[in-house]
């Protein structure tokens, strides 16, 4: 188990490094996106392995990862808004104000990259993390941390049984969050989205151990897409408040309202299929419990 924990974190840390320089500019928007995803996956690993790794051994790293990902969040939201929302909307919404809104968004993005993303990447705090984290991984410092007997036993356990129990536990968290969820309650739906994302990450972490894990992950796609659009609607509203402020530009305000309405309508159409997506996930077979799956 300890080997698997180190391998997962090392893989995502090294992956982050390959995108670090690209993240300095929006000319390749995958830079910020992939760096942010790498940190979110590492934070998920810290949470998912908590039955074996003492919280005290990881809390400091978790705080640093949260800060780094947070500094990239606004830039990522603007990248998605400009490239994935404003682009399609310009064809689907025949309203005035599109060019002005795009100009406002691009100006704000340039400001965010200059004032938050690049300073974070150049900061001593980020560099300290990059210098110290690999040493923590290579030294397996968590193995020396004070822990309960059960944790110590799990730390030395084979990864197959541990991963099966971990996947079962995370699936139960998804079922708890999604069964009878109030679809009009943004907080409850957001919690479901987070738990689904953790289950997706866990399935990806342990995919090399079990055949057909890709099939299981595929059964999650519809629900995750729906919840993703829900999140995009909320982010779009927040971005509009930030970009427009006290603006009285008539055309821009009309176009902004049209965009929010368009994304909300898209979410509502997807929401009609919630039961189908939910049933698909609930009924999906668990590859981690198939006979002869994996090697201990």
PDB file of C-alpha atoms in Angstrom:
ATOM      1  CA  UNK A   1       0.000   0.000   0.000  1.00  0.00           C
ATOM      2  CA  UNK A   2       2.788   2.399   0.865  1.00  0.00           C
ATOM      3  CA  UNK A   3       4.431   1.695  -2.506  1.00  0.00           C
ATOM      4  CA  UNK A   4       1.183   2.433  -4.332  1.00  0.00           C
ATOM      5  CA  UNK A   5       0.683   5.692  -2.422  1.00  0.00           C
ATOM      6  CA  UNK A   6       4.195   6.855  -3.323  1.00  0.00           C
ATOM      7  CA  UNK A   7       3.808   5.788  -6.967  1.00  0.00           C
ATOM      8  CA  UNK A   8       0.512   7.648  -7.443  1.00  0.00           C
ATOM      9  CA  UNK A   9       1.849  10.850  -5.935  1.00  0.00           C
ATOM     10  CA  UNK A  10       5.160  10.642  -7.815  1.00  0.00           C
ATOM     11  CA  UNK A  11       3.392  10.097 -11.126  1.00  0.00           C
ATOM     12  CA  UNK A  12       1.144  13.123 -10.687  1.00  0.00           C
ATOM     13  CA  UNK A  13       3.925  15.325  -9.335  1.00  0.00           C
ATOM     14  CA  UNK A  14       6.141  14.485 -12.328  1.00  0.00           C
ATOM     15  CA  UNK A  15       3.198  15.067 -14.656  1.00  0.00           C
ATOM     16  CA  UNK A  16       2.678  18.496 -13.105  1.00  0.00           C
ATOM     17  CA  UNK A  17       6.292  19.407 -13.818  1.00  0.00           C
ATOM     18  CA  UNK A  18       5.852  18.707 -17.536  1.00  0.00           C
ATOM     19  CA  UNK A  19       3.152  21.402 -17.696  1.00  0.00           C
ATOM     20  CA  UNK A  20       4.594  23.937 -15.255  1.00  0.00           C
ATOM     21  CA  UNK A  21       6.149  26.251 -17.863  1.00  0.00           C
ATOM     22  CA  UNK A  22       3.115  26.073 -20.153  1.00  0.00           C
ATOM     23  CA  UNK A  23       0.977  27.276 -17.252  1.00  0.00           C
ATOM     24  CA  UNK A  24       2.629  30.683 -17.381  1.00  0.00           C
ATOM     25  CA  UNK A  25       0.601  31.718 -20.453  1.00  0.00           C
ATOM     26  CA  UNK A  26      -2.935  31.279 -21.752  1.00  0.00           C
ATOM     27  CA  UNK A  27      -1.560  30.658 -25.249  1.00  0.00           C
ATOM     28  CA  UNK A  28      -1.698  26.970 -24.272  1.00  0.00           C
ATOM     29  CA  UNK A  29      -4.639  26.773 -21.907  1.00  0.00           C
ATOM     30  CA  UNK A  30      -3.903  23.118 -21.123  1.00  0.00           C
ATOM     31  CA  UNK A  31      -0.970  24.328 -19.013  1.00  0.00           C
ATOM     32  CA  UNK A  32      -2.984  25.734 -16.136  1.00  0.00           C
ATOM     33  CA  UNK A  33      -5.598  23.018 -16.561  1.00  0.00           C
ATOM     34  CA  UNK A  34      -3.184  20.092 -16.332  1.00  0.00           C
ATOM     35  CA  UNK A  35      -1.191  21.568 -13.433  1.00  0.00           C
ATOM     36  CA  UNK A  36      -4.426  22.122 -11.543  1.00  0.00           C
ATOM     37  CA  UNK A  37      -5.697  18.606 -12.308  1.00  0.00           C
ATOM     38  CA  UNK A  38      -2.426  17.104 -11.085  1.00  0.00           C
ATOM     39  CA  UNK A  39      -2.780  18.868  -7.743  1.00  0.00           C
ATOM     40  CA  UNK A  40      -6.433  17.912  -7.413  1.00  0.00           C
ATOM     41  CA  UNK A  41      -5.575  14.282  -8.069  1.00  0.00           C
ATOM     42  CA  UNK A  42      -2.786  14.385  -5.481  1.00  0.00           C
ATOM     43  CA  UNK A  43      -5.126  15.936  -2.922  1.00  0.00           C
ATOM     44  CA  UNK A  44      -7.655  13.198  -3.650  1.00  0.00           C
ATOM     45  CA  UNK A  45      -4.962  10.578  -3.087  1.00  0.00           C
ATOM     46  CA  UNK A  46      -4.153  12.088   0.321  1.00  0.00           C
ATOM     47  CA  UNK A  47      -7.835  11.805   1.245  1.00  0.00           C
ATOM     48  CA  UNK A  48      -8.482   8.375  -0.247  1.00  0.00           C
ATOM     49  CA  UNK A  49      -5.500   6.792   1.542  1.00  0.00           C
ATOM     50  CA  UNK A  50      -6.354   8.304   4.913  1.00  0.00           C
ATOM     51  CA  UNK A  51      -7.285   4.929   6.437  1.00  0.00           C
ATOM     52  CA  UNK A  52      -3.585   4.052   6.243  1.00  0.00           C
ATOM     53  CA  UNK A  53      -1.739   7.379   6.136  1.00  0.00           C
ATOM     54  CA  UNK A  54      -2.073   9.550   9.266  1.00  0.00           C
ATOM     55  CA  UNK A  55      -3.688  12.915   8.602  1.00  0.00           C
ATOM     56  CA  UNK A  56      -0.888  14.634  10.521  1.00  0.00           C
ATOM     57  CA  UNK A  57       1.618  13.347   7.957  1.00  0.00           C
ATOM     58  CA  UNK A  58      -0.209  14.903   5.004  1.00  0.00           C
ATOM     59  CA  UNK A  59      -2.097  17.980   6.251  1.00  0.00           C
ATOM     60  CA  UNK A  60       0.789  20.360   5.555  1.00  0.00           C
ATOM     61  CA  UNK A  61       1.136  19.128   1.967  1.00  0.00           C
ATOM     62  CA  UNK A  62      -2.611  19.248   1.492  1.00  0.00           C
ATOM     63  CA  UNK A  63      -2.660  22.901   2.563  1.00  0.00           C
ATOM     64  CA  UNK A  64       0.077  23.785   0.081  1.00  0.00           C
ATOM     65  CA  UNK A  65      -1.650  21.925  -2.747  1.00  0.00           C
ATOM     66  CA  UNK A  66      -4.938  23.664  -1.956  1.00  0.00           C
ATOM     67  CA  UNK A  67      -3.215  27.044  -2.127  1.00  0.00           C
ATOM     68  CA  UNK A  68      -1.502  26.280  -5.443  1.00  0.00           C
ATOM     69  CA  UNK A  69      -4.676  24.970  -7.084  1.00  0.00           C
ATOM     70  CA  UNK A  70      -6.596  27.927  -5.696  1.00  0.00           C
ATOM     71  CA  UNK A  71      -4.228  30.418  -7.313  1.00  0.00           C
ATOM     72  CA  UNK A  72      -4.890  28.743 -10.663  1.00  0.00           C
ATOM     73  CA  UNK A  73      -8.663  28.472 -10.295  1.00  0.00           C
ATOM     74  CA  UNK A  74      -9.715  31.886 -11.620  1.00  0.00           C
ATOM     75  CA  UNK A  75      -7.401  31.568 -14.626  1.00  0.00           C
ATOM     76  CA  UNK A  76      -8.850  28.157 -15.481  1.00  0.00           C
ATOM     77  CA  UNK A  77     -12.418  29.450 -15.182  1.00  0.00           C
ATOM     78  CA  UNK A  78     -11.633  32.282 -17.583  1.00  0.00           C
ATOM     79  CA  UNK A  79      -9.860  29.944 -20.021  1.00  0.00           C
ATOM     80  CA  UNK A  80     -12.918  27.678 -20.140  1.00  0.00           C
ATOM     81  CA  UNK A  81     -15.297  30.624 -20.402  1.00  0.00           C
ATOM     82  CA  UNK A  82     -13.440  32.187 -23.329  1.00  0.00           C
ATOM     83  CA  UNK A  83     -12.558  29.060 -25.292  1.00  0.00           C
ATOM     84  CA  UNK A  84     -15.420  26.685 -24.490  1.00  0.00           C
ATOM     85  CA  UNK A  85     -18.362  28.982 -23.760  1.00  0.00           C
ATOM     86  CA  UNK A  86     -17.962  32.213 -25.700  1.00  0.00           C
ATOM     87  CA  UNK A  87     -16.859  30.346 -28.840  1.00  0.00           C
ATOM     88  CA  UNK A  88     -19.939  28.106 -29.239  1.00  0.00           C
ATOM     89  CA  UNK A  89     -22.222  30.871 -27.951  1.00  0.00           C
ATOM     90  CA  UNK A  90     -21.186  33.219 -30.742  1.00  0.00           C
ATOM     91  CA  UNK A  91     -22.885  30.819 -33.184  1.00  0.00           C
ATOM     92  CA  UNK A  92     -25.859  29.853 -31.023  1.00  0.00           C
ATOM     93  CA  UNK A  93     -26.737  33.286 -29.632  1.00  0.00           C
ATOM     94  CA  UNK A  94     -27.444  35.820 -32.400  1.00  0.00           C
ATOM     95  CA  UNK A  95     -27.299  38.757 -30.001  1.00  0.00           C
ATOM     96  CA  UNK A  96     -25.204  41.930 -29.900  1.00  0.00           C
ATOM     97  CA  UNK A  97     -22.452  42.296 -27.297  1.00  0.00           C
ATOM     98  CA  UNK A  98     -20.411  39.137 -27.950  1.00  0.00           C
ATOM     99  CA  UNK A  99     -17.234  40.937 -29.029  1.00  0.00           C
ATOM    100  CA  UNK A 100     -17.353  43.383 -26.123  1.00  0.00           C
ATOM    101  CA  UNK A 101     -17.852  40.587 -23.594  1.00  0.00           C
ATOM    102  CA  UNK A 102     -14.975  38.591 -25.063  1.00  0.00           C
ATOM    103  CA  UNK A 103     -12.719  41.640 -24.871  1.00  0.00           C
ATOM    104  CA  UNK A 104     -13.617  42.131 -21.203  1.00  0.00           C
ATOM    105  CA  UNK A 105     -12.928  38.464 -20.481  1.00  0.00           C
ATOM    106  CA  UNK A 106      -9.577  38.474 -22.276  1.00  0.00           C
ATOM    107  CA  UNK A 107      -8.475  41.614 -20.442  1.00  0.00           C
ATOM    108  CA  UNK A 108      -9.441  40.046 -17.128  1.00  0.00           C
ATOM    109  CA  UNK A 109      -7.631  36.822 -18.021  1.00  0.00           C
ATOM    110  CA  UNK A 110      -4.430  38.703 -18.858  1.00  0.00           C
ATOM    111  CA  UNK A 111      -4.675  40.442 -15.490  1.00  0.00           C
ATOM    112  CA  UNK A 112      -5.241  37.178 -13.595  1.00  0.00           C
ATOM    113  CA  UNK A 113      -2.287  35.446 -15.254  1.00  0.00           C
ATOM    114  CA  UNK A 114      -0.055  38.457 -14.566  1.00  0.00           C
ATOM    115  CA  UNK A 115      -1.177  39.029 -10.973  1.00  0.00           C
ATOM    116  CA  UNK A 116      -1.860  35.513  -9.682  1.00  0.00           C
ATOM    117  CA  UNK A 117      -0.616  32.668 -11.876  1.00  0.00           C
ATOM    118  CA  UNK A 118       2.894  33.835 -12.801  1.00  0.00           C
ATOM    119  CA  UNK A 119       3.667  35.300  -9.327  1.00  0.00           C
ATOM    120  CA  UNK A 120       2.591  32.003  -7.753  1.00  0.00           C
ATOM    121  CA  UNK A 121       4.799  29.968 -10.097  1.00  0.00           C
ATOM    122  CA  UNK A 122       7.727  32.313  -9.380  1.00  0.00           C
ATOM    123  CA  UNK A 123       7.118  32.437  -5.631  1.00  0.00           C
ATOM    124  CA  UNK A 124       9.482  31.055  -3.003  1.00  0.00           C
ATOM    125  CA  UNK A 125       6.543  29.192  -1.492  1.00  0.00           C
ATOM    126  CA  UNK A 126       5.903  27.226  -4.677  1.00  0.00           C
ATOM    127  CA  UNK A 127       9.600  26.543  -5.155  1.00  0.00           C
ATOM    128  CA  UNK A 128       9.881  25.261  -1.581  1.00  0.00           C
ATOM    129  CA  UNK A 129       7.071  22.848  -2.306  1.00  0.00           C
ATOM    130  CA  UNK A 130       8.758  21.638  -5.511  1.00  0.00           C
ATOM    131  CA  UNK A 131      12.060  21.165  -3.657  1.00  0.00           C
ATOM    132  CA  UNK A 132      10.686  19.427  -0.563  1.00  0.00           C
ATOM    133  CA  UNK A 133       7.817  17.260  -1.798  1.00  0.00           C
ATOM    134  CA  UNK A 134       9.928  14.776  -3.824  1.00  0.00           C
ATOM    135  CA  UNK A 135      12.218  14.287  -0.815  1.00  0.00           C
ATOM    136  CA  UNK A 136       9.187  13.522   1.353  1.00  0.00           C
ATOM    137  CA  UNK A 137       8.041  10.949  -1.192  1.00  0.00           C
ATOM    138  CA  UNK A 138      11.443   9.342  -1.647  1.00  0.00           C
ATOM    139  CA  UNK A 139      12.013   9.190   2.101  1.00  0.00           C
ATOM    140  CA  UNK A 140       8.566   7.700   2.775  1.00  0.00           C
ATOM    141  CA  UNK A 141       8.336  10.001   5.770  1.00  0.00           C
ATOM    142  CA  UNK A 142       4.706   8.988   6.438  1.00  0.00           C
ATOM    143  CA  UNK A 143       5.947   5.524   7.426  1.00  0.00           C
ATOM    144  CA  UNK A 144       7.697   7.057  10.439  1.00  0.00           C
ATOM    145  CA  UNK A 145       4.705   9.137  11.566  1.00  0.00           C
ATOM    146  CA  UNK A 146       2.863   8.184  14.782  1.00  0.00           C
ATOM    147  CA  UNK A 147      -0.117   6.033  13.812  1.00  0.00           C
ATOM    148  CA  UNK A 148      -2.683   3.595  15.121  1.00  0.00           C
ATOM    149  CA  UNK A 149      -2.019  -0.140  14.914  1.00  0.00           C
ATOM    150  CA  UNK A 150      -4.694  -0.551  12.242  1.00  0.00           C
ATOM    151  CA  UNK A 151      -3.062   2.128  10.125  1.00  0.00           C
ATOM    152  CA  UNK A 152       0.369   0.515  10.481  1.00  0.00           C
ATOM    153  CA  UNK A 153      -1.106  -2.822   9.423  1.00  0.00           C
ATOM    154  CA  UNK A 154      -2.843  -1.304   6.406  1.00  0.00           C
ATOM    155  CA  UNK A 155       0.322   0.516   5.415  1.00  0.00           C
ATOM    156  CA  UNK A 156       2.072  -2.814   4.906  1.00  0.00           C
ATOM    157  CA  UNK A 157      -0.928  -4.580   3.389  1.00  0.00           C
ATOM    158  CA  UNK A 158      -1.143  -5.767  -0.205  1.00  0.00           C
ATOM    159  CA  UNK A 159      -2.610  -3.183  -2.532  1.00  0.00           C
ATOM    160  CA  UNK A 160      -5.295  -5.438  -4.062  1.00  0.00           C
ATOM    161  CA  UNK A 161      -7.373  -5.897  -0.934  1.00  0.00           C
ATOM    162  CA  UNK A 162      -6.764  -2.321   0.189  1.00  0.00           C
ATOM    163  CA  UNK A 163      -7.828  -0.883  -3.178  1.00  0.00           C
ATOM    164  CA  UNK A 164     -10.982  -3.010  -3.245  1.00  0.00           C
ATOM    165  CA  UNK A 165     -12.051  -1.726   0.146  1.00  0.00           C
ATOM    166  CA  UNK A 166     -11.111   1.840  -0.778  1.00  0.00           C
ATOM    167  CA  UNK A 167     -13.150   1.724  -4.003  1.00  0.00           C
ATOM    168  CA  UNK A 168     -16.111   0.213  -2.157  1.00  0.00           C
ATOM    169  CA  UNK A 169     -15.914   2.914   0.493  1.00  0.00           C
ATOM    170  CA  UNK A 170     -15.782   5.733  -2.040  1.00  0.00           C
ATOM    171  CA  UNK A 171     -18.653   4.248  -4.009  1.00  0.00           C
ATOM    172  CA  UNK A 172     -20.722   4.175  -0.810  1.00  0.00           C
ATOM    173  CA  UNK A 173     -19.980   7.872  -0.378  1.00  0.00           C
ATOM    174  CA  UNK A 174     -21.284   8.497  -3.904  1.00  0.00           C
ATOM    175  CA  UNK A 175     -24.423   6.464  -3.194  1.00  0.00           C
ATOM    176  CA  UNK A 176     -24.968   8.318   0.076  1.00  0.00           C
ATOM    177  CA  UNK A 177     -24.651  11.680  -1.664  1.00  0.00           C
ATOM    178  CA  UNK A 178     -26.752  10.764  -4.704  1.00  0.00           C
ATOM    179  CA  UNK A 179     -29.572   8.603  -3.405  1.00  0.00           C
ATOM    180  CA  UNK A 180     -32.631  10.846  -3.040  1.00  0.00           C
ATOM    181  CA  UNK A 181     -30.517  13.918  -3.747  1.00  0.00           C
ATOM    182  CA  UNK A 182     -32.488  17.150  -4.041  1.00  0.00           C
ATOM    183  CA  UNK A 183     -31.725  18.141  -7.618  1.00  0.00           C
ATOM    184  CA  UNK A 184     -32.790  21.720  -6.915  1.00  0.00           C
ATOM    185  CA  UNK A 185     -30.322  21.989  -4.027  1.00  0.00           C
ATOM    186  CA  UNK A 186     -27.031  23.294  -5.418  1.00  0.00           C
ATOM    187  CA  UNK A 187     -25.094  22.324  -2.285  1.00  0.00           C
ATOM    188  CA  UNK A 188     -26.270  18.703  -2.383  1.00  0.00           C
ATOM    189  CA  UNK A 189     -25.571  18.396  -6.099  1.00  0.00           C
ATOM    190  CA  UNK A 190     -22.113  19.918  -5.615  1.00  0.00           C
ATOM    191  CA  UNK A 191     -21.341  17.347  -2.909  1.00  0.00           C
ATOM    192  CA  UNK A 192     -22.391  14.578  -5.296  1.00  0.00           C
ATOM    193  CA  UNK A 193     -20.108  16.034  -7.964  1.00  0.00           C
ATOM    194  CA  UNK A 194     -17.123  16.027  -5.596  1.00  0.00           C
ATOM    195  CA  UNK A 195     -17.718  12.445  -4.436  1.00  0.00           C
ATOM    196  CA  UNK A 196     -18.105  11.269  -8.058  1.00  0.00           C
ATOM    197  CA  UNK A 197     -14.846  12.952  -8.965  1.00  0.00           C
ATOM    198  CA  UNK A 198     -13.048  11.183  -6.102  1.00  0.00           C
ATOM    199  CA  UNK A 199     -14.455   7.842  -7.240  1.00  0.00           C
ATOM    200  CA  UNK A 200     -13.288   8.584 -10.781  1.00  0.00           C
ATOM    201  CA  UNK A 201      -9.789   9.422  -9.540  1.00  0.00           C
ATOM    202  CA  UNK A 202      -9.671   6.274  -7.387  1.00  0.00           C
ATOM    203  CA  UNK A 203     -10.720   4.135 -10.351  1.00  0.00           C
ATOM    204  CA  UNK A 204      -7.989   5.738 -12.463  1.00  0.00           C
ATOM    205  CA  UNK A 205      -5.374   5.254  -9.733  1.00  0.00           C
ATOM    206  CA  UNK A 206      -6.031   1.510  -9.587  1.00  0.00           C
ATOM    207  CA  UNK A 207      -6.837   0.916 -13.258  1.00  0.00           C
ATOM    208  CA  UNK A 208      -3.579  -1.036 -13.868  1.00  0.00           C
ATOM    209  CA  UNK A 209      -4.677  -3.598 -11.261  1.00  0.00           C
ATOM    210  CA  UNK A 210      -8.069  -4.570 -12.670  1.00  0.00           C
ATOM    211  CA  UNK A 211      -9.385  -5.460 -16.117  1.00  0.00           C
ATOM    212  CA  UNK A 212     -12.357  -3.489 -17.506  1.00  0.00           C
ATOM    213  CA  UNK A 213     -11.850  -0.487 -15.212  1.00  0.00           C
ATOM    214  CA  UNK A 214     -12.225   1.737 -18.283  1.00  0.00           C
ATOM    215  CA  UNK A 215     -15.713   0.294 -18.770  1.00  0.00           C
ATOM    216  CA  UNK A 216     -16.675   1.238 -15.206  1.00  0.00           C
ATOM    217  CA  UNK A 217     -15.264   4.740 -15.661  1.00  0.00           C
ATOM    218  CA  UNK A 218     -17.296   5.050 -18.857  1.00  0.00           C
ATOM    219  CA  UNK A 219     -20.491   4.375 -16.899  1.00  0.00           C
ATOM    220  CA  UNK A 220     -19.746   7.507 -14.855  1.00  0.00           C
ATOM    221  CA  UNK A 221     -19.428   9.828 -17.848  1.00  0.00           C
ATOM    222  CA  UNK A 222     -23.058  10.869 -18.314  1.00  0.00           C
ATOM    223  CA  UNK A 223     -23.537  11.800 -14.664  1.00  0.00           C
ATOM    224  CA  UNK A 224     -20.209  13.619 -14.495  1.00  0.00           C
ATOM    225  CA  UNK A 225     -20.988  15.584 -17.663  1.00  0.00           C
ATOM    226  CA  UNK A 226     -24.327  16.676 -16.195  1.00  0.00           C
ATOM    227  CA  UNK A 227     -22.743  17.754 -12.919  1.00  0.00           C
ATOM    228  CA  UNK A 228     -19.967  19.499 -14.843  1.00  0.00           C
ATOM    229  CA  UNK A 229     -22.465  21.639 -16.765  1.00  0.00           C
ATOM    230  CA  UNK A 230     -24.180  22.465 -13.474  1.00  0.00           C
ATOM    231  CA  UNK A 231     -20.847  23.713 -12.147  1.00  0.00           C
ATOM    232  CA  UNK A 232     -20.210  25.680 -15.359  1.00  0.00           C
ATOM    233  CA  UNK A 233     -23.525  27.525 -14.911  1.00  0.00           C
ATOM    234  CA  UNK A 234     -22.552  28.563 -11.382  1.00  0.00           C
ATOM    235  CA  UNK A 235     -19.070  29.618 -12.512  1.00  0.00           C
ATOM    236  CA  UNK A 236     -20.513  31.593 -15.443  1.00  0.00           C
ATOM    237  CA  UNK A 237     -22.741  33.597 -13.118  1.00  0.00           C
ATOM    238  CA  UNK A 238     -19.819  34.389 -10.828  1.00  0.00           C
ATOM    239  CA  UNK A 239     -17.640  35.412 -13.782  1.00  0.00           C
ATOM    240  CA  UNK A 240     -20.353  37.706 -15.115  1.00  0.00           C
ATOM    241  CA  UNK A 241     -20.548  39.493 -11.772  1.00  0.00           C
ATOM    242  CA  UNK A 242     -16.781  39.921 -11.813  1.00  0.00           C
ATOM    243  CA  UNK A 243     -16.524  41.048 -15.442  1.00  0.00           C
ATOM    244  CA  UNK A 244     -19.517  43.345 -15.613  1.00  0.00           C
ATOM    245  CA  UNK A 245     -19.581  44.860 -12.139  1.00  0.00           C
ATOM    246  CA  UNK A 246     -21.586  48.073 -12.423  1.00  0.00           C
ATOM    247  CA  UNK A 247     -21.497  48.084 -16.230  1.00  0.00           C
ATOM    248  CA  UNK A 248     -24.357  49.807 -18.014  1.00  0.00           C
ATOM    249  CA  UNK A 249     -23.354  48.618 -21.493  1.00  0.00           C
ATOM    250  CA  UNK A 250     -26.730  47.534 -22.830  1.00  0.00           C
ATOM    251  CA  UNK A 251     -25.530  45.051 -25.461  1.00  0.00           C
ATOM    252  CA  UNK A 252     -23.047  43.369 -23.130  1.00  0.00           C
ATOM    253  CA  UNK A 253     -25.654  42.938 -20.405  1.00  0.00           C
ATOM    254  CA  UNK A 254     -28.106  41.411 -22.867  1.00  0.00           C
ATOM    255  CA  UNK A 255     -25.501  38.993 -24.184  1.00  0.00           C
ATOM    256  CA  UNK A 256     -24.412  38.017 -20.677  1.00  0.00           C
ATOM    257  CA  UNK A 257     -28.008  37.248 -19.742  1.00  0.00           C
ATOM    258  CA  UNK A 258     -28.407  35.218 -22.926  1.00  0.00           C
ATOM    259  CA  UNK A 259     -25.325  33.151 -22.097  1.00  0.00           C
ATOM    260  CA  UNK A 260     -26.529  32.343 -18.598  1.00  0.00           C
ATOM    261  CA  UNK A 261     -29.928  31.375 -19.968  1.00  0.00           C
ATOM    262  CA  UNK A 262     -28.365  29.169 -22.650  1.00  0.00           C
ATOM    263  CA  UNK A 263     -26.148  27.261 -20.187  1.00  0.00           C
ATOM    264  CA  UNK A 264     -29.016  26.932 -17.699  1.00  0.00           C
ATOM    265  CA  UNK A 265     -31.233  25.492 -20.421  1.00  0.00           C
ATOM    266  CA  UNK A 266     -28.482  23.023 -21.359  1.00  0.00           C
ATOM    267  CA  UNK A 267     -28.248  21.896 -17.741  1.00  0.00           C
ATOM    268  CA  UNK A 268     -32.022  21.514 -17.458  1.00  0.00           C
ATOM    269  CA  UNK A 269     -32.115  19.329 -20.546  1.00  0.00           C
ATOM    270  CA  UNK A 270     -29.375  17.111 -19.152  1.00  0.00           C
ATOM    271  CA  UNK A 271     -31.091  17.005 -15.752  1.00  0.00           C
ATOM    272  CA  UNK A 272     -34.056  15.272 -17.363  1.00  0.00           C
ATOM    273  CA  UNK A 273     -31.742  12.287 -17.897  1.00  0.00           C
ATOM    274  CA  UNK A 274     -30.438  12.243 -14.324  1.00  0.00           C
ATOM    275  CA  UNK A 275     -32.256   8.986 -13.477  1.00  0.00           C
ATOM    276  CA  UNK A 276     -30.801   7.253 -16.542  1.00  0.00           C
ATOM    277  CA  UNK A 277     -27.265   8.397 -15.727  1.00  0.00           C
ATOM    278  CA  UNK A 278     -27.684   7.500 -12.059  1.00  0.00           C
ATOM    279  CA  UNK A 279     -29.045   4.030 -12.796  1.00  0.00           C
ATOM    280  CA  UNK A 280     -26.187   3.393 -15.217  1.00  0.00           C
ATOM    281  CA  UNK A 281     -23.639   4.110 -12.486  1.00  0.00           C
ATOM    282  CA  UNK A 282     -25.474   2.206  -9.761  1.00  0.00           C
ATOM    283  CA  UNK A 283     -25.887  -0.864 -11.963  1.00  0.00           C
ATOM    284  CA  UNK A 284     -22.312  -0.842 -13.283  1.00  0.00           C
ATOM    285  CA  UNK A 285     -20.316  -3.982 -12.512  1.00  0.00           C
ATOM    286  CA  UNK A 286     -17.358  -3.625 -10.176  1.00  0.00           C
ATOM    287  CA  UNK A 287     -14.224  -4.776 -11.988  1.00  0.00           C
ATOM    288  CA  UNK A 288     -12.250  -4.739  -8.757  1.00  0.00           C
ATOM    289  CA  UNK A 289     -14.284  -7.697  -7.420  1.00  0.00           C
ATOM    290  CA  UNK A 290     -14.009  -9.900 -10.494  1.00  0.00           C
ATOM    291  CA  UNK A 291     -12.311 -13.235  -9.894  1.00  0.00           C
ATOM    292  CA  UNK A 292      -8.631 -13.257 -10.837  1.00  0.00           C
ATOM    293  CA  UNK A 293      -8.548  -9.471 -11.017  1.00  0.00           C
ATOM    294  CA  UNK A 294      -5.188  -8.002 -10.185  1.00  0.00           C
ATOM    295  CA  UNK A 295      -2.151  -9.443  -8.488  1.00  0.00           C
ATOM    296  CA  UNK A 296      -1.326  -9.043  -4.818  1.00  0.00           C
TER     297      UNK A 296
END
